[in-house]
Short mmCIF file of C-alpha atoms and ligand atoms in Angstrom, two decimals:
data_model
loop_
_atom_site.label_atom_id
_atom_site.label_comp_id
_atom_site.label_asym_id
_atom_site.label_seq_id
_atom_site.Cartn_x
_atom_site.Cartn_y
_atom_site.Cartn_z
CA MET A 1 -46.23 -29.05 -42.35
CA LEU A 2 -43.62 -28.35 -39.72
CA PRO A 3 -40.20 -29.45 -40.52
CA PHE A 4 -39.73 -31.59 -37.48
CA LEU A 5 -38.85 -35.15 -37.45
CA PHE A 6 -41.48 -36.63 -35.12
CA ASN A 7 -39.35 -39.56 -33.97
CA LYS A 8 -37.38 -40.52 -30.93
CA LYS A 9 -34.22 -38.89 -32.17
CA SER A 10 -36.03 -35.50 -32.38
CA GLY A 11 -36.78 -35.49 -28.71
CA ILE A 12 -40.42 -34.21 -29.45
CA LEU A 13 -42.89 -35.50 -26.86
CA GLY A 14 -45.99 -36.82 -28.48
CA ILE A 15 -49.53 -36.96 -26.90
CA ASN A 16 -49.28 -40.70 -26.10
CA SER A 17 -46.04 -40.58 -24.42
CA ARG A 18 -46.97 -37.44 -22.61
CA ASN A 19 -50.13 -39.24 -21.17
CA LEU A 20 -48.46 -42.63 -20.47
CA ASP A 21 -45.01 -41.61 -19.40
CA TYR A 22 -45.59 -38.33 -17.67
CA LEU A 23 -49.17 -37.44 -16.88
CA PHE A 24 -50.51 -40.68 -15.62
CA PRO A 25 -47.66 -41.56 -13.34
CA ASN A 26 -47.00 -38.05 -12.02
CA ASN A 27 -50.43 -36.32 -11.78
CA PRO A 28 -52.87 -38.17 -9.41
CA ARG A 29 -56.34 -38.10 -10.91
CA ARG A 30 -58.01 -36.92 -7.73
CA LEU A 31 -56.03 -33.68 -8.05
CA TYR A 32 -57.26 -32.73 -11.59
CA ARG A 33 -60.21 -30.90 -10.20
CA TYR A 34 -57.80 -28.38 -8.53
CA ALA A 35 -56.23 -27.50 -11.84
CA ASP A 36 -59.55 -27.71 -13.81
CA SER A 37 -61.23 -25.15 -11.58
CA LYS A 38 -59.80 -21.68 -11.61
CA LEU A 39 -61.45 -21.01 -8.25
CA GLU A 40 -59.54 -23.98 -6.69
CA THR A 41 -56.29 -22.85 -8.38
CA LYS A 42 -56.71 -19.40 -6.85
CA LYS A 43 -56.98 -20.98 -3.40
CA ILE A 44 -53.78 -22.91 -3.98
CA ALA A 45 -51.96 -19.93 -5.29
CA GLN A 46 -52.91 -17.78 -2.35
CA ARG A 47 -51.81 -20.47 0.07
CA LEU A 48 -48.38 -20.58 -1.62
CA GLY A 49 -47.94 -16.85 -1.87
CA VAL A 50 -48.24 -16.87 -5.61
CA THR A 51 -50.07 -13.69 -6.89
CA ILE A 52 -53.22 -13.79 -8.80
CA PRO A 53 -55.80 -11.35 -10.44
CA GLU A 54 -58.02 -10.14 -7.68
CA THR A 55 -61.53 -11.72 -7.86
CA TYR A 56 -64.31 -9.20 -7.77
CA GLY A 57 -67.04 -11.78 -7.35
CA VAL A 58 -68.29 -15.19 -8.47
CA ILE A 59 -71.77 -15.80 -9.95
CA ARG A 60 -73.12 -19.27 -9.14
CA PHE A 61 -76.72 -19.13 -9.96
CA GLN A 62 -78.85 -17.92 -12.83
CA ASN A 63 -80.78 -15.52 -10.45
CA GLU A 64 -77.58 -13.80 -9.49
CA VAL A 65 -76.68 -12.65 -13.04
CA LYS A 66 -78.45 -9.42 -12.62
CA GLN A 67 -75.99 -8.52 -9.75
CA LEU A 68 -73.22 -8.14 -12.37
CA ALA A 69 -73.20 -4.36 -12.47
CA ASP A 70 -73.03 -4.22 -8.69
CA ILE A 71 -70.17 -6.80 -8.43
CA VAL A 72 -67.93 -4.92 -10.92
CA LYS A 73 -68.95 -1.40 -9.85
CA LYS A 74 -65.48 -0.55 -8.41
CA SER A 75 -63.77 -1.15 -11.80
CA SER A 76 -64.72 -0.10 -15.32
CA SER A 77 -62.61 -2.88 -16.80
CA PHE A 78 -62.90 -6.49 -15.73
CA VAL A 79 -62.81 -10.06 -17.12
CA VAL A 80 -65.62 -12.49 -17.13
CA LYS A 81 -64.49 -16.19 -17.29
CA PRO A 82 -65.94 -19.66 -16.89
CA ALA A 83 -64.31 -21.26 -13.75
CA GLN A 84 -63.91 -24.57 -15.49
CA GLY A 85 -63.13 -23.21 -19.04
CA SER A 86 -60.22 -23.97 -21.20
CA GLY A 87 -58.55 -22.79 -24.45
CA GLY A 88 -59.81 -19.15 -23.89
CA ASP A 89 -63.40 -20.29 -24.53
CA GLY A 90 -66.02 -18.19 -22.89
CA ILE A 91 -63.64 -15.49 -21.65
CA VAL A 92 -64.64 -11.90 -22.25
CA VAL A 93 -62.26 -9.05 -21.53
CA ILE A 94 -64.10 -5.81 -20.84
CA LYS A 95 -61.84 -2.90 -21.19
CA ASN A 96 -64.29 -0.29 -20.35
CA THR A 97 -67.87 0.24 -19.09
CA THR A 98 -69.69 3.26 -20.69
CA GLU A 99 -73.31 4.44 -21.04
CA ASP A 100 -73.39 2.48 -24.41
CA GLY A 101 -72.52 -0.70 -22.73
CA TYR A 102 -69.47 -2.87 -22.02
CA ILE A 103 -66.54 -2.36 -24.46
CA LYS A 104 -64.68 -5.52 -25.31
CA SER A 105 -60.81 -5.29 -25.96
CA SER A 106 -61.66 -5.51 -29.60
CA GLY A 107 -63.72 -2.36 -29.37
CA LYS A 108 -67.02 -4.23 -29.87
CA VAL A 109 -69.90 -3.04 -27.56
CA LEU A 110 -71.87 -5.52 -25.51
CA LYS A 111 -75.25 -4.27 -24.16
CA PRO A 112 -75.76 -5.38 -20.54
CA ASN A 113 -78.27 -8.00 -21.79
CA ASP A 114 -75.78 -9.46 -24.08
CA LEU A 115 -73.25 -9.96 -21.25
CA HIS A 116 -75.94 -11.34 -18.98
CA TYR A 117 -76.91 -13.79 -21.74
CA HIS A 118 -73.24 -14.85 -21.98
CA ILE A 119 -73.06 -15.45 -18.19
CA HIS A 120 -76.26 -17.56 -18.24
CA ASN A 121 -74.44 -19.62 -20.90
CA ILE A 122 -71.43 -20.04 -18.75
CA LEU A 123 -73.53 -21.15 -15.75
CA SER A 124 -75.27 -23.76 -17.91
CA GLY A 125 -71.87 -25.26 -18.59
CA MET A 126 -71.41 -24.29 -22.24
CA PHE A 127 -67.76 -23.59 -21.86
CA SER A 128 -67.02 -26.14 -18.98
CA LEU A 129 -64.42 -28.84 -19.31
CA SER A 130 -66.80 -31.40 -17.79
CA GLY A 131 -69.90 -30.01 -19.65
CA GLN A 132 -71.53 -29.68 -16.13
CA LYS A 133 -72.92 -26.65 -14.64
CA ASP A 134 -70.25 -23.99 -14.02
CA LYS A 135 -69.60 -20.70 -12.17
CA ALA A 136 -68.65 -17.35 -13.69
CA ILE A 137 -65.65 -15.54 -12.25
CA LEU A 138 -65.39 -11.74 -12.43
CA GLU A 139 -61.93 -10.64 -12.08
CA TYR A 140 -59.41 -7.82 -12.37
CA ALA A 141 -58.51 -7.09 -15.98
CA VAL A 142 -54.72 -7.23 -16.35
CA LYS A 143 -52.98 -4.13 -17.77
CA PHE A 144 -50.10 -5.65 -19.62
CA ASP A 145 -46.47 -4.70 -18.91
CA PRO A 146 -45.23 -2.02 -21.44
CA ILE A 147 -42.65 -4.42 -22.63
CA PHE A 148 -45.40 -5.96 -24.65
CA ALA A 149 -46.84 -2.64 -26.19
CA ASP A 150 -45.53 -3.49 -29.65
CA VAL A 151 -46.28 -7.13 -29.83
CA ALA A 152 -49.80 -7.54 -28.17
CA TYR A 153 -52.87 -6.94 -30.42
CA GLN A 154 -56.03 -6.08 -28.40
CA GLY A 155 -55.43 -8.33 -25.49
CA VAL A 156 -53.06 -9.56 -22.82
CA PRO A 157 -50.09 -11.83 -23.60
CA ASP A 158 -49.36 -14.69 -21.21
CA ILE A 159 -46.43 -16.81 -20.29
CA ARG A 160 -46.61 -20.62 -20.30
CA LEU A 161 -44.03 -22.70 -18.32
CA ILE A 162 -43.95 -26.45 -18.14
CA VAL A 163 -42.69 -27.70 -14.72
CA TYR A 164 -41.59 -31.29 -14.21
CA GLN A 165 -40.89 -32.59 -10.66
CA GLY A 166 -40.63 -28.93 -9.48
CA VAL A 167 -38.09 -28.06 -12.24
CA PRO A 168 -38.88 -25.58 -14.94
CA VAL A 169 -38.53 -27.28 -18.22
CA MET A 170 -39.59 -25.04 -21.07
CA ALA A 171 -41.34 -21.64 -21.49
CA MET A 172 -43.09 -19.60 -24.21
CA LEU A 173 -44.75 -16.23 -24.51
CA ARG A 174 -48.19 -16.24 -26.17
CA LEU A 175 -49.45 -13.07 -27.86
CA PRO A 176 -52.92 -12.25 -28.76
CA THR A 177 -53.61 -11.37 -32.49
CA LYS A 178 -56.60 -10.10 -34.49
CA ALA A 179 -57.73 -13.66 -34.89
CA SER A 180 -57.47 -14.62 -31.24
CA ASP A 181 -59.95 -12.03 -29.99
CA GLY A 182 -58.03 -10.55 -26.94
CA LYS A 183 -56.95 -13.98 -25.82
CA ALA A 184 -53.41 -15.49 -26.23
CA ASN A 185 -54.50 -19.19 -26.87
CA LEU A 186 -52.55 -20.59 -29.89
CA HIS A 187 -55.35 -22.62 -31.46
CA ARG A 188 -57.29 -19.37 -31.68
CA GLY A 189 -54.56 -17.92 -33.83
CA GLY A 190 -52.37 -16.46 -31.11
CA VAL A 191 -48.62 -16.31 -31.64
CA GLY A 192 -46.32 -18.50 -29.58
CA VAL A 193 -42.73 -17.40 -29.04
CA GLY A 194 -39.90 -19.47 -27.50
CA ILE A 195 -38.13 -18.24 -24.45
CA ASP A 196 -34.60 -18.83 -23.31
CA LEU A 197 -35.03 -20.34 -20.02
CA GLY A 198 -31.65 -19.04 -18.78
CA THR A 199 -32.20 -15.36 -19.44
CA GLY A 200 -35.95 -14.96 -20.14
CA LYS A 201 -35.25 -13.51 -23.46
CA THR A 202 -37.68 -14.29 -26.43
CA LEU A 203 -36.65 -16.35 -29.44
CA THR A 204 -38.60 -17.01 -32.75
CA GLY A 205 -42.30 -16.94 -33.05
CA ILE A 206 -44.98 -19.32 -34.50
CA GLN A 207 -48.46 -18.87 -35.74
CA ASN A 208 -50.71 -21.50 -37.20
CA ASN A 209 -47.72 -23.76 -37.36
CA ARG A 210 -45.56 -21.35 -39.34
CA TYR A 211 -42.47 -19.70 -38.09
CA ILE A 212 -42.64 -15.83 -37.97
CA SER A 213 -40.21 -13.13 -36.90
CA GLN A 214 -42.66 -10.24 -36.60
CA HIS A 215 -46.00 -9.99 -35.01
CA PRO A 216 -48.64 -10.35 -37.77
CA GLU A 217 -50.52 -7.24 -36.97
CA THR A 218 -47.96 -4.74 -35.49
CA GLY A 219 -44.97 -5.86 -37.60
CA SER A 220 -42.72 -5.55 -34.52
CA PRO A 221 -39.86 -8.01 -33.96
CA LEU A 222 -40.73 -10.89 -31.71
CA LYS A 223 -37.17 -11.88 -30.84
CA GLY A 224 -34.96 -10.41 -28.20
CA LEU A 225 -37.56 -9.03 -25.69
CA SER A 226 -36.46 -9.52 -22.02
CA ILE A 227 -39.40 -10.78 -20.05
CA PRO A 228 -39.49 -8.68 -16.82
CA HIS A 229 -39.62 -10.55 -13.45
CA TRP A 230 -38.18 -13.64 -14.99
CA GLN A 231 -36.43 -14.99 -11.84
CA ARG A 232 -39.78 -14.47 -9.88
CA LEU A 233 -41.69 -16.32 -12.66
CA LEU A 234 -39.22 -19.29 -12.35
CA GLU A 235 -39.63 -19.19 -8.55
CA MET A 236 -43.36 -19.21 -8.66
CA SER A 237 -43.48 -21.95 -11.28
CA ALA A 238 -41.17 -24.10 -9.32
CA ALA A 239 -43.02 -23.51 -6.19
CA LEU A 240 -46.32 -24.55 -7.80
CA GLY A 241 -44.71 -27.76 -8.97
CA ASN A 242 -42.86 -28.50 -5.63
CA GLU A 243 -45.77 -27.65 -3.22
CA THR A 244 -48.47 -29.51 -5.07
CA GLU A 245 -48.53 -33.09 -6.06
CA PHE A 246 -48.54 -32.28 -9.77
CA GLY A 247 -45.39 -33.83 -11.15
CA TYR A 248 -46.09 -32.60 -14.69
CA LEU A 249 -47.69 -29.23 -14.83
CA GLY A 250 -48.38 -26.27 -17.13
CA VAL A 251 -48.61 -22.87 -15.46
CA ASP A 252 -49.94 -19.73 -17.24
CA PHE A 253 -48.91 -16.21 -15.95
CA VAL A 254 -49.58 -12.65 -17.15
CA LEU A 255 -47.47 -9.64 -16.34
CA ASP A 256 -49.38 -6.73 -15.05
CA GLU A 257 -47.87 -3.23 -15.38
CA ASP A 258 -48.47 -2.44 -11.62
CA LYS A 259 -48.84 -5.79 -9.88
CA GLY A 260 -46.01 -7.84 -11.67
CA PRO A 261 -46.57 -11.54 -12.45
CA LEU A 262 -50.02 -12.92 -11.80
CA LEU A 263 -50.93 -16.63 -12.11
CA LEU A 264 -53.89 -17.24 -14.46
CA GLU A 265 -54.17 -20.95 -14.41
CA MET A 266 -52.62 -24.44 -13.75
CA ASN A 267 -53.01 -26.97 -16.44
CA ALA A 268 -52.70 -30.80 -15.59
CA ARG A 269 -52.60 -31.65 -19.26
CA PRO A 270 -50.51 -29.00 -20.85
CA GLY A 271 -50.23 -28.98 -24.69
CA LEU A 272 -47.16 -29.85 -26.55
CA SER A 273 -46.82 -26.94 -29.05
CA ILE A 274 -44.40 -25.24 -26.65
CA GLN A 275 -41.85 -27.61 -28.26
CA ILE A 276 -42.57 -26.16 -31.66
CA ALA A 277 -42.34 -22.43 -30.43
CA ASN A 278 -38.96 -23.43 -28.86
CA GLN A 279 -37.85 -25.62 -31.87
CA THR A 280 -36.66 -28.29 -29.37
CA GLY A 281 -38.22 -31.41 -27.89
CA LEU A 282 -39.27 -31.98 -24.25
CA ILE A 283 -37.92 -35.58 -23.98
CA PRO A 284 -34.20 -34.98 -23.46
CA ARG A 285 -34.94 -32.33 -20.92
CA LEU A 286 -37.42 -34.45 -19.01
CA GLU A 287 -35.02 -37.48 -19.01
CA LEU A 288 -32.27 -35.31 -17.77
CA ILE A 289 -34.36 -34.12 -14.88
CA ASN A 290 -35.15 -37.85 -14.14
CA ASP A 291 -31.48 -38.52 -13.93
CA CYS A 292 -30.49 -35.47 -11.93
CA LEU A 293 -33.45 -35.18 -9.50
CA PRO A 294 -31.89 -37.00 -6.59
CA LYS A 295 -29.26 -34.10 -6.53
CA LEU A 296 -31.71 -31.33 -6.63
CA SER A 297 -32.99 -31.08 -3.13
CA THR A 298 -34.23 -27.35 -2.93
CA THR A 299 -36.39 -25.22 -5.14
CA GLN A 300 -33.39 -22.87 -5.69
CA ALA A 301 -31.27 -25.76 -6.81
CA LYS A 302 -34.02 -26.83 -9.24
CA ILE A 303 -34.21 -23.36 -10.78
CA LYS A 304 -30.48 -22.99 -10.91
CA PHE A 305 -30.29 -26.40 -12.66
CA ALA A 306 -32.95 -25.43 -15.09
CA GLN A 307 -31.35 -22.18 -16.18
CA GLU A 308 -27.78 -23.61 -16.51
CA THR A 309 -28.90 -26.78 -18.40
CA PHE A 310 -31.75 -25.61 -20.47
CA GLY A 311 -30.71 -21.99 -21.11
CA LEU A 312 -29.60 -21.10 -24.62
CA ALA A 313 -25.96 -20.62 -23.50
CA SER A 314 -25.65 -24.51 -22.94
CA ARG A 315 -28.55 -25.55 -25.15
CA GLU A 316 -28.58 -28.72 -27.20
CA PRO A 317 -28.25 -27.98 -30.92
CA VAL A 318 -31.54 -26.95 -32.62
CA LEU A 319 -33.26 -30.03 -33.97
CA SER A 320 -33.42 -31.09 -37.65
CA ILE A 321 -35.06 -28.15 -39.35
CA THR A 322 -34.96 -28.09 -43.09
N1 ADP B 1 -57.73 -11.23 -15.98
C1 ADP B 1 -57.42 -11.24 -17.16
N2 ADP B 1 -57.02 -10.05 -17.76
C2 ADP B 1 -56.77 -9.87 -19.08
N3 ADP B 1 -56.77 -10.95 -20.02
C3 ADP B 1 -57.09 -12.14 -19.49
C4 ADP B 1 -57.37 -12.40 -18.00
N4 ADP B 1 -57.58 -13.70 -17.89
C5 ADP B 1 -57.47 -14.27 -19.10
N5 ADP B 1 -57.17 -13.32 -20.01
C6 ADP B 1 -56.85 -13.68 -21.49
O1 ADP B 1 -57.42 -14.82 -21.79
C7 ADP B 1 -56.49 -15.88 -22.14
C8 ADP B 1 -56.84 -17.29 -21.48
O2 ADP B 1 -57.03 -17.12 -20.06
P1 ADP B 1 -56.85 -18.41 -19.08
O3 ADP B 1 -57.26 -17.82 -17.76
O4 ADP B 1 -55.58 -19.05 -19.17
O5 ADP B 1 -58.06 -19.32 -19.50
P2 ADP B 1 -58.17 -20.68 -20.48
O6 ADP B 1 -57.99 -21.74 -19.44
O7 ADP B 1 -59.28 -20.56 -21.21
O8 ADP B 1 -56.84 -20.63 -21.22
C9 ADP B 1 -55.13 -15.39 -21.54
O9 ADP B 1 -53.97 -15.89 -22.22
C10 ADP B 1 -55.26 -13.85 -21.63
O10 ADP B 1 -54.97 -13.50 -22.86
MG1 MG B 2 -54.90 -20.65 -20.44
#
């Protein structure tokens, strides 16, 4: 059990309050489809100048599945993902294409027919949020920034930020582990690591609700990594919050060795475990933003406010941890 006191004093936002006080009033329902479809999200990102992984192609119909090899021919590595997936479900990261077949990030080999079968399943809606028919996106496989070489196991770490009224509120780094099969989603066994919003430096990690100071497979320390492109990440997150009608938003980025930060997805119902990774609750930060919003007229002012107010240097004391 986590040593948090889940009461008002702890400032931990629970699921009911998240929905009633933040999501319902601030995220118009008609907009959910833009966040729930990664193809729509890519369009929004491109409009706002937010960088994304290049799309090699989209498979929409069962009879197009056999075109896979042709769609990905310019790159031996690529990612297959359901346009409307979530939680890492249905995502396959192919790190190389060889005569034996497609090599997953775990080293497992998929024969072309195995991958075709998987794409048929994506199209039938097996991984889709709505359970409806879906599309399969084929995109650039991110080569993660070397800063993560010692803390990522067979996959690409991502960075989740929560943005409220265009103000970055909290951030965490998520690291793939043996259990999470190349994906960084926490419920798959990925590691969440808090981030100091002021500096972009990592704090303590958490895996399966236990605090950890080293990566479970590589043994490398999790604390004190400086996330590259931190200001740019804050700017892109704030822009996504400010330039869309999502008042309360989760955004996921990856850091590519060559291309820098790339947006993976927007989440209109972001999870709450970011608070556990950061050992602090969202409520005091969200309430402070409500109070100060009238004074924060530009995106730059919002970013400066977030860094100064929520950064470790000025941070509220860590919550009751026994
Ligand atoms: N283009 C990509 N290259 C490499 N890894 C990726 C790519 N897209 C997704 N992943 C991995 O899969 C995880 C989940 O991806 P995401 O697009 O956020 O989908 P979901 O909505 O299912 O969480 C990421 O955290 C990352 O580890
Ligand atoms: Mg995600």
